[in-house]
CSV table of C-alpha atoms in Angstrom, one decimal:
chain,number,residue,atom,x,y,z
A,17,MET,CA,-8.0,13.0,-10.3
A,18,ARG,CA,-9.7,11.4,-7.3
A,19,LYS,CA,-11.9,8.5,-8.2
A,20,THR,CA,-14.0,5.8,-6.5
A,21,ILE,CA,-13.3,2.2,-7.7
A,22,GLY,CA,-13.9,-1.3,-6.4
A,23,LEU,CA,-10.9,-2.9,-4.7
A,24,THR,CA,-10.3,-5.7,-2.3
A,25,GLY,CA,-8.3,-4.9,0.9
A,26,ASP,CA,-5.2,-6.4,-0.8
A,27,GLY,CA,-5.9,-4.4,-3.9
A,28,ALA,CA,-6.2,-1.2,-1.9
A,29,ALA,CA,-2.9,-1.9,-0.2
A,30,ALA,CA,-1.2,-2.5,-3.6
A,31,GLU,CA,-2.7,0.7,-5.1
A,32,ALA,CA,-1.4,2.7,-2.1
A,33,MET,CA,2.0,1.2,-2.7
A,34,ARG,CA,1.9,2.1,-6.4
A,35,GLN,CA,1.2,5.7,-5.6
A,36,ILE,CA,3.9,5.8,-2.9
A,37,ASP,CA,6.3,4.3,-5.4
A,38,PRO,CA,8.9,3.0,-2.8
A,39,ASP,CA,12.5,2.5,-3.7
A,40,VAL,CA,12.5,-1.2,-2.7
A,41,VAL,CA,9.9,-3.9,-2.1
A,42,ALA,CA,11.2,-7.2,-1.0
A,43,ALA,CA,8.4,-9.8,-0.5
A,44,TYR,CA,7.4,-13.4,-0.7
A,45,PRO,CA,3.8,-14.3,-1.5
A,46,ILE,CA,1.7,-16.2,1.1
A,47,THR,CA,-2.1,-16.6,1.3
A,48,PRO,CA,-4.0,-14.3,1.9
A,49,GLN,CA,-1.4,-11.6,1.2
A,50,THR,CA,-0.5,-12.9,-2.3
A,51,GLU,CA,-2.7,-10.5,-4.2
A,52,ILE,CA,-0.7,-7.6,-2.9
A,53,VAL,CA,2.6,-9.0,-4.3
A,54,GLU,CA,1.0,-10.1,-7.6
A,55,ARG,CA,-0.6,-6.7,-8.3
A,56,PHE,CA,2.5,-4.8,-7.3
A,57,ALA,CA,4.6,-7.0,-9.5
A,58,GLU,CA,2.3,-6.1,-12.4
A,59,PHE,CA,2.9,-2.4,-11.6
A,60,VAL,CA,6.6,-3.0,-11.8
A,61,ALA,CA,6.4,-5.0,-15.0
A,62,GLU,CA,4.3,-2.3,-16.8
A,63,GLY,CA,6.7,0.5,-15.6
A,64,SER,CA,4.1,2.4,-13.5
A,65,VAL,CA,6.5,2.4,-10.6
A,66,HIS,CA,10.3,2.8,-10.3
A,67,THR,CA,10.6,0.3,-7.5
A,68,GLU,CA,13.2,-2.4,-7.3
A,69,LEU,CA,11.2,-5.5,-6.6
A,70,VAL,CA,13.2,-8.2,-4.9
A,71,THR,CA,11.7,-11.6,-5.2
A,72,VAL,CA,13.2,-13.7,-2.4
A,73,GLU,CA,13.0,-17.3,-1.4
A,74,SER,CA,11.4,-16.8,2.1
A,75,GLU,CA,9.9,-14.2,4.4
A,76,HIS,CA,13.0,-14.2,6.6
A,77,SER,CA,15.0,-13.2,3.5
A,78,ALA,CA,12.4,-10.6,2.6
A,79,MET,CA,12.8,-8.8,5.9
A,80,SER,CA,16.6,-9.2,5.7
A,81,ALA,CA,16.6,-7.5,2.3
A,82,CYS,CA,14.3,-4.8,3.7
A,83,CYS,CA,16.6,-4.1,6.6
A,84,GLY,CA,19.6,-3.8,4.2
A,85,SER,CA,17.7,-1.5,1.7
A,86,SER,CA,16.4,0.7,4.5
A,87,ALA,CA,19.8,1.0,6.1
A,88,ALA,CA,21.2,2.0,2.7
A,89,GLY,CA,18.7,4.9,2.6
A,90,ALA,CA,15.9,3.4,0.4
A,91,ARG,CA,12.2,3.9,1.2
A,92,THR,CA,11.2,0.3,1.8
A,93,ILE,CA,7.9,-1.6,2.0
A,94,THR,CA,7.1,-5.3,2.4
A,95,CYS,CA,4.0,-7.4,3.1
A,96,THR,CA,3.4,-10.9,4.6
A,97,SER,CA,0.9,-13.0,6.6
A,98,SER,CA,0.8,-15.7,9.3
A,99,GLN,CA,3.7,-18.1,9.1
A,100,GLY,CA,5.5,-15.6,7.0
A,101,LEU,CA,5.5,-13.0,9.8
A,102,ALA,CA,6.6,-15.8,12.2
A,103,LEU,CA,9.5,-16.6,9.9
A,104,MET,CA,10.4,-12.9,9.9
A,105,HIS,CA,10.3,-12.8,13.7
A,106,GLU,CA,14.1,-12.6,14.2
A,107,MET,CA,14.4,-9.8,11.7
A,108,LEU,CA,11.5,-7.8,13.1
A,109,TYR,CA,13.7,-7.1,16.1
A,110,ILE,CA,16.6,-6.2,13.9
A,111,ALA,CA,14.5,-3.7,12.0
A,112,ALA,CA,13.2,-2.0,15.1
A,113,GLY,CA,16.5,-2.2,17.0
A,114,ASN,CA,18.3,-0.5,14.1
A,115,ARG,CA,15.5,2.2,13.9
A,116,LEU,CA,14.7,1.4,10.3
A,117,PRO,CA,11.5,3.0,9.0
A,118,ILE,CA,10.1,0.0,7.1
A,119,VAL,CA,6.4,-0.3,6.4
A,120,LEU,CA,5.0,-3.9,6.6
A,121,ILE,CA,1.5,-4.7,5.5
A,122,ASN,CA,0.4,-7.8,7.4
A,123,VAL,CA,-2.7,-9.7,6.3
A,124,ASN,CA,-3.8,-11.3,9.5
A,125,ARG,CA,-4.1,-15.1,9.3
A,126,THR,CA,-3.9,-17.7,12.0
A,127,LEU,CA,-0.7,-19.6,12.8
A,128,SER,CA,-0.4,-23.4,12.3
A,129,ALA,CA,-0.8,-26.1,13.6
A,130,PRO,CA,-3.2,-27.4,12.6
A,131,ILE,CA,-2.9,-25.8,9.1
A,132,ASN,CA,-5.4,-23.1,8.5
A,133,ILE,CA,-5.3,-20.3,6.0
A,134,HIS,CA,-8.1,-18.2,7.4
A,135,ASN,CA,-8.2,-15.1,9.6
A,136,ASP,CA,-7.4,-14.4,13.2
A,137,GLN,CA,-4.9,-12.0,14.6
A,138,SER,CA,-2.5,-14.4,16.4
A,139,ASP,CA,0.3,-13.5,14.0
A,140,SER,CA,0.6,-9.8,14.6
A,141,LEU,CA,-0.4,-10.0,18.2
A,142,GLY,CA,2.3,-12.6,18.7
A,143,SER,CA,4.8,-10.0,17.4
A,144,ARG,CA,3.6,-7.2,19.7
A,145,ASP,CA,6.8,-6.9,21.6
A,146,ALA,CA,9.1,-6.7,18.6
A,147,GLY,CA,9.2,-2.9,18.8
A,148,TRP,CA,7.0,-2.1,15.8
A,149,ILE,CA,4.2,0.4,15.6
A,150,GLN,CA,1.0,-1.6,15.0
A,151,LEU,CA,-2.1,-0.1,13.3
A,152,TYR,CA,-5.2,-2.2,12.7
A,153,CYS,CA,-7.6,-1.5,9.9
A,154,GLU,CA,-11.3,-2.1,9.9
A,155,GLY,CA,-11.9,-2.1,6.1
A,156,ALA,CA,-10.3,-1.6,2.7
A,157,GLN,CA,-10.6,2.2,2.7
A,158,GLU,CA,-8.8,2.4,6.0
A,159,VAL,CA,-6.1,0.0,4.6
A,160,TYR,CA,-5.5,2.3,1.7
A,161,ASP,CA,-5.4,5.4,3.9
A,162,THR,CA,-3.3,3.8,6.6
A,163,VAL,CA,-0.6,2.5,4.3
A,164,ILE,CA,-0.1,6.0,3.0
A,165,GLN,CA,0.0,7.4,6.6
A,166,ALA,CA,2.4,4.7,7.7
A,167,VAL,CA,5.2,6.0,5.5
A,168,ARG,CA,5.0,9.4,7.1
A,169,ILE,CA,4.8,8.0,10.6
A,170,ALA,CA,7.8,5.6,10.2
A,171,GLU,CA,10.0,8.3,8.6
A,172,ASP,CA,9.3,11.1,11.1
A,173,ARG,CA,12.6,12.2,12.6
A,174,SER,CA,11.3,11.7,16.1
A,175,VAL,CA,10.1,8.2,15.4
A,176,MET,CA,12.3,6.3,12.9
A,177,LEU,CA,10.7,3.0,13.6
A,178,PRO,CA,9.1,0.3,11.4
A,179,VAL,CA,5.3,0.3,11.1
A,180,MET,CA,3.0,-2.7,10.7
A,181,VAL,CA,-0.3,-2.1,9.0
A,182,CYS,CA,-2.7,-5.0,9.8
A,183,LEU,CA,-5.9,-6.1,8.0
A,184,ASP,CA,-8.0,-9.2,8.5
A,185,GLY,CA,-7.4,-12.0,6.0
A,186,PHE,CA,-10.2,-12.7,3.5
A,187,VAL,CA,-12.7,-10.7,5.6
A,188,VAL,CA,-11.0,-7.5,4.4
A,189,SER,CA,-8.2,-8.7,2.1
A,190,HIS,CA,-10.5,-10.4,-0.4
A,191,ASN,CA,-13.7,-8.5,-0.1
A,192,VAL,CA,-14.4,-5.8,-2.7
A,193,GLU,CA,-15.4,-2.4,-1.4
A,194,PRO,CA,-15.8,1.0,-3.1
A,195,ILE,CA,-12.5,2.8,-2.4
A,196,ASN,CA,-11.9,6.5,-2.8
A,197,VAL,CA,-8.5,6.7,-4.4
A,198,LEU,CA,-6.5,9.9,-4.2
A,199,ASP,CA,-4.7,11.5,-7.1
A,200,ASP,CA,-1.2,10.1,-7.6
A,201,GLN,CA,0.4,13.5,-7.1
A,202,GLU,CA,-1.6,14.1,-3.9
A,203,VAL,CA,-0.1,10.9,-2.4
A,204,LYS,CA,3.4,11.7,-3.5
A,205,ASP,CA,3.1,15.2,-2.0
A,206,PHE,CA,1.7,13.8,1.3
A,207,VAL,CA,4.4,11.2,1.8
A,208,GLY,CA,7.1,13.6,0.6
A,209,GLU,CA,10.7,12.7,-0.5
A,210,PHE,CA,12.5,10.3,1.8
A,211,ARG,CA,15.4,12.0,3.4
A,212,PRO,CA,17.1,9.1,5.4
A,213,VAL,CA,18.7,9.7,8.7
A,214,ILE,CA,20.7,6.5,8.2
A,215,ASN,CA,22.5,5.8,4.9
A,216,LEU,CA,25.2,3.2,4.8
A,217,LEU,CA,26.0,4.3,1.2
A,218,ASP,CA,26.9,7.8,2.3
A,219,THR,CA,30.7,7.5,2.0
A,220,GLU,CA,31.3,11.0,3.2
A,221,ASN,CA,29.8,10.1,6.5
A,222,PRO,CA,30.6,6.5,7.2
A,223,ILE,CA,28.8,4.7,9.9
A,224,SER,CA,28.3,1.1,11.2
A,225,MET,CA,25.1,-0.5,12.3
A,226,GLY,CA,24.2,-3.5,14.4
A,227,ASN,CA,27.5,-3.6,16.2
A,228,LEU,CA,28.2,-5.9,19.1
A,229,THR,CA,27.0,-4.0,22.1
A,230,LEU,CA,28.0,-5.3,25.5
A,231,PRO,CA,26.2,-4.8,28.9
A,232,GLU,CA,27.7,-1.3,29.5
A,233,TYR,CA,25.6,0.2,26.7
A,234,PHE,CA,23.0,-2.3,25.5
A,235,PHE,CA,20.4,-1.2,28.0
A,236,GLU,CA,20.6,2.4,26.9
A,237,HIS,CA,20.1,1.4,23.2
A,238,LYS,CA,17.0,-0.5,24.0
A,239,TYR,CA,15.6,2.3,26.2
A,240,ALA,CA,16.1,4.8,23.4
A,241,GLN,CA,14.1,2.4,21.1
A,242,ALA,CA,11.3,1.9,23.6
A,243,TYR,CA,11.1,5.7,24.3
A,244,ALA,CA,10.8,6.4,20.6
A,245,LEU,CA,7.9,4.0,20.4
A,246,GLU,CA,6.2,5.5,23.4
A,247,GLN,CA,6.6,9.0,21.9
A,248,SER,CA,5.3,8.0,18.5
A,249,LYS,CA,1.6,8.2,19.5
A,250,PRO,CA,1.4,12.0,19.0
A,251,VAL,CA,3.0,11.7,15.6
A,252,ILE,CA,0.5,9.0,14.6
A,253,ALA,CA,-2.3,11.3,15.7
A,254,LYS,CA,-0.8,14.3,13.9
A,255,VAL,CA,-0.3,12.5,10.6
A,256,ASP,CA,-3.9,11.1,10.8
A,257,LYS,CA,-5.3,14.6,11.5
A,258,GLU,CA,-3.3,16.1,8.6
A,259,PHE,CA,-4.6,13.4,6.3
A,260,GLY,CA,-8.2,14.1,7.4
A,261,GLU,CA,-7.8,17.8,6.9
A,262,LYS,CA,-6.4,17.3,3.4
A,263,PHE,CA,-8.6,14.4,2.2
A,264,GLY,CA,-11.6,14.2,4.5
A,265,ARG,CA,-10.9,10.9,6.2
A,266,SER,CA,-9.3,10.3,9.6
A,267,TYR,CA,-9.4,7.5,12.1
A,268,GLY,CA,-7.8,8.6,15.3
A,269,ILE,CA,-5.8,6.5,17.8
A,270,ILE,CA,-9.0,4.9,19.0
A,271,GLU,CA,-12.7,5.4,18.0
A,272,ALA,CA,-15.2,5.7,20.8
A,273,TYR,CA,-18.6,4.9,19.2
A,274,ARG,CA,-21.7,5.8,21.2
A,275,MET,CA,-19.5,5.7,24.3
A,276,ASP,CA,-20.5,9.1,25.9
A,277,ASP,CA,-23.3,7.5,28.0
A,278,ALA,CA,-22.6,3.8,27.5
A,279,GLU,CA,-23.1,1.5,30.4
A,280,ILE,CA,-21.9,-1.6,28.5
A,281,ALA,CA,-19.2,-1.7,25.8
A,282,ILE,CA,-17.3,-4.0,23.5
A,283,VAL,CA,-13.6,-3.3,22.9
A,284,THR,CA,-12.1,-4.7,19.8
A,285,LEU,CA,-9.9,-4.1,16.7
A,286,GLY,CA,-10.0,-4.9,13.0
A,287,SER,CA,-13.1,-6.1,11.1
A,288,MET,CA,-15.2,-7.1,14.1
A,289,VAL,CA,-15.7,-3.4,14.9
A,290,GLY,CA,-18.3,-2.9,12.1
A,291,THR,CA,-20.5,-5.7,13.2
A,292,ALA,CA,-20.3,-4.6,16.9
A,293,ARG,CA,-21.4,-1.1,15.8
A,294,VAL,CA,-24.5,-2.6,14.1
A,295,VAL,CA,-25.4,-4.6,17.2
A,296,ALA,CA,-24.9,-1.5,19.4
A,297,ASP,CA,-27.2,0.5,17.2
A,298,ASP,CA,-29.9,-2.2,17.5
A,299,LEU,CA,-29.6,-2.3,21.2
A,300,ARG,CA,-29.8,1.5,21.5
A,301,GLN,CA,-33.2,1.4,19.7
A,302,GLN,CA,-34.2,-0.9,22.6
A,303,GLY,CA,-33.1,1.6,25.2
A,304,ILE,CA,-29.9,-0.3,26.1
A,305,LYS,CA,-26.9,2.0,26.4
A,306,ALA,CA,-24.3,0.0,24.4
A,307,GLY,CA,-21.1,1.3,22.9
A,308,VAL,CA,-18.1,0.2,21.0
A,309,LEU,CA,-14.4,1.1,21.5
A,310,LYS,CA,-12.2,0.5,18.5
A,311,ILE,CA,-8.5,0.3,19.0
A,312,ARG,CA,-6.8,1.3,15.8
A,313,CYS,CA,-3.3,2.0,17.3
A,314,TYR,CA,-2.3,-1.1,19.3
A,315,ARG,CA,1.4,-0.3,19.6
A,316,PRO,CA,2.1,2.1,21.2
A,317,PHE,CA,-0.9,1.1,23.4
A,318,PRO,CA,-3.2,4.1,24.0
A,319,ILE,CA,-3.4,3.9,27.8
A,320,ASP,CA,-4.9,7.4,28.4
A,321,GLU,CA,-7.4,7.2,25.6
A,322,VAL,CA,-8.7,3.7,26.5
A,323,ALA,CA,-9.1,4.6,30.2
A,324,GLU,CA,-10.9,7.8,29.4
A,325,ALA,CA,-13.3,6.1,27.0
A,326,LEU,CA,-14.2,3.3,29.5
A,327,LYS,CA,-14.3,5.4,32.7
A,328,GLY,CA,-18.1,5.6,32.8
A,329,VAL,CA,-18.9,2.0,31.7
A,330,LYS,CA,-20.3,-0.5,34.2
A,331,ALA,CA,-19.1,-3.6,32.2
A,332,ALA,CA,-17.0,-4.1,29.1
A,333,ALA,CA,-15.8,-7.1,27.1
A,334,VAL,CA,-12.5,-7.2,25.1
A,335,MET,CA,-13.1,-9.3,22.0
A,336,GLU,CA,-10.0,-10.4,20.2
A,337,LYS,CA,-9.0,-13.0,17.6
A,338,ALA,CA,-6.1,-14.5,19.4
A,339,LEU,CA,-5.1,-16.7,22.4
A,340,SER,CA,-2.3,-16.2,24.9
A,341,PRO,CA,-2.0,-19.8,26.2
A,342,GLY,CA,-1.0,-19.9,29.9
A,343,ALA,CA,-1.5,-16.2,30.5
A,344,PRO,CA,-4.2,-14.7,32.7
A,345,GLY,CA,-5.9,-13.4,29.6
A,346,PRO,CA,-5.2,-12.7,25.9
A,347,ALA,CA,-3.0,-9.8,24.8
A,348,VAL,CA,-5.4,-7.0,24.2
A,349,PHE,CA,-7.5,-7.8,27.3
A,350,SER,CA,-4.3,-7.7,29.4
A,351,ASP,CA,-3.4,-4.3,28.0
A,352,VAL,CA,-6.8,-2.9,28.5
A,353,LEU,CA,-6.9,-4.2,32.1
A,354,GLY,CA,-3.5,-2.7,32.7
A,355,ALA,CA,-4.5,0.7,31.3
A,356,LEU,CA,-7.6,0.8,33.6
A,357,TYR,CA,-5.6,-0.2,36.6
A,358,HIS,CA,-2.9,2.3,35.9
A,359,LYS,CA,-5.4,5.1,35.6
A,360,GLY,CA,-7.5,4.1,38.6
A,361,VAL,CA,-10.6,3.3,36.5
A,362,HIS,CA,-12.8,0.5,37.7
A,363,VAL,CA,-14.7,-1.4,35.1
A,364,ASN,CA,-16.0,-5.0,35.3
A,365,LEU,CA,-13.9,-6.3,32.5
A,366,ILE,CA,-14.2,-9.6,30.8
A,367,SER,CA,-12.4,-11.3,27.9
A,368,TYR,CA,-13.9,-13.0,24.8
A,369,VAL,CA,-11.8,-15.0,22.4
A,370,ALA,CA,-13.6,-15.1,19.1
A,371,GLY,CA,-13.2,-16.0,15.5
A,372,LEU,CA,-10.1,-18.2,15.7
A,373,GLY,CA,-9.1,-19.8,12.4
A,374,GLY,CA,-11.6,-17.8,10.5
A,375,ARG,CA,-14.8,-18.8,12.3
A,376,ASP,CA,-17.5,-16.3,11.6
A,377,VAL,CA,-18.4,-13.8,14.3
A,378,PRO,CA,-22.0,-12.9,13.3
A,379,ALA,CA,-24.2,-10.2,14.9
A,380,LYS,CA,-26.2,-12.7,16.9
A,381,SER,CA,-23.0,-13.9,18.6
A,382,ILE,CA,-21.9,-10.3,19.5
A,383,ARG,CA,-25.4,-9.7,20.8
A,384,ARG,CA,-24.9,-12.6,23.3
A,385,VAL,CA,-21.7,-10.8,24.5
A,386,TYR,CA,-23.7,-7.7,25.2
A,387,GLU,CA,-26.4,-9.8,27.0
A,388,HIS,CA,-23.6,-11.2,29.2
A,389,LEU,CA,-22.5,-7.6,29.9
A,390,GLN,CA,-26.0,-6.6,30.9
A,391,LYS,CA,-26.1,-9.3,33.5
A,392,ILE,CA,-22.7,-8.2,34.9
A,393,ALA,CA,-23.7,-4.5,34.9
A,394,ALA,CA,-26.9,-5.3,36.8
A,395,SER,CA,-25.2,-7.6,39.4
A,396,GLY,CA,-21.9,-5.8,39.7
A,397,LYS,CA,-20.2,-9.2,39.7
A,398,VAL,CA,-18.0,-10.9,37.1
A,399,ASP,CA,-18.9,-14.6,36.8
A,400,ARG,CA,-16.2,-15.6,34.4
A,401,ILE,CA,-13.3,-13.5,33.2
A,402,LEU,CA,-12.1,-15.5,30.2
A,403,ASN,CA,-14.8,-16.6,27.7
A,404,TYR,CA,-14.8,-18.3,24.4
A,405,LEU,CA,-17.4,-17.2,21.8
A,406,ASP,CA,-19.2,-20.0,19.9
A,407,LEU,CA,-16.8,-22.7,21.1
A,408,ARG,CA,-18.4,-26.1,20.6
A,409,GLY,CA,-18.5,-28.9,23.2
A,410,TRP,CA,-16.3,-27.3,25.9
A,411,GLN,CA,-18.5,-24.9,27.9
């Protein structure tokens, strides 16, 4: 029976994992992801899942174990955060390169140094080129729904790639929200039985994986992997649409909020979206045509959808919780800029780095970004491309 209960974002992820009942979970606890591992370990201990829980000594070992279990034909899920994802970095490429449909729940937390356990998105954005699908969640309900969808996406025969589900640490992971939880059987029916394409334990059809591949063929292997990632976008949209038709909730590749006639807009992902919507609504009451563009699917990057949503905007700001030191701009800004250029869409685009290390991004700060955009829209000139929101003492 469906029910509404109070869960944190971590709790919502763990509940989705319980209902999916994967064959293997190999994980190592790290703040602010720890609650997921703790709760799922309780499910294993009480016998409510049939999962083999592998408690390893590090995150590198966790992803190594996940690669082995997935290659052996087991439905596999893991979770991590921050330094843990960084320690997995080598194995992220192994998982994607071997086309292993692993689901990883990443609770976004900043990377040291200096040591900080709070939220920004530098961990997952720093892994954007590892070949994983990346989906960013705004709140705990979206976390629950997306973890369920991610299994179907990863295991689709035309995709067969790992999926990273991202949620903001503490802001989403530790806040309690009312979550509509589906019936256990509904979830099992939606994800279906795992029928692996790759199975190292199939002795009737022996294969080898991860072989040494020299220059004559390596390029083609990597192209096939990249092509599969590019072509996964319609599968992501299809699974989300089916989920919406069955259960009444869907999220899309992007969400264009009040963008039909917007003259200024903020582009962002994760938990900042909700605050930006509130500010946009307030500005609309004042007659200011403000909008919000939420990017849910960051990899593969939705070039067409982003360009279409921004084509009528005079000025837009990409707000993101990460730096790209030494680059012309942070990761999401650079991708949005590239999408607009590729599609021949001219927008006065600026970048705002916000919320690093868990610094609050309140409505009054987002309002200042919109005020900056109003000036750019009126003048038609960008005064400064890269901006830092609420940075003390430097600008």
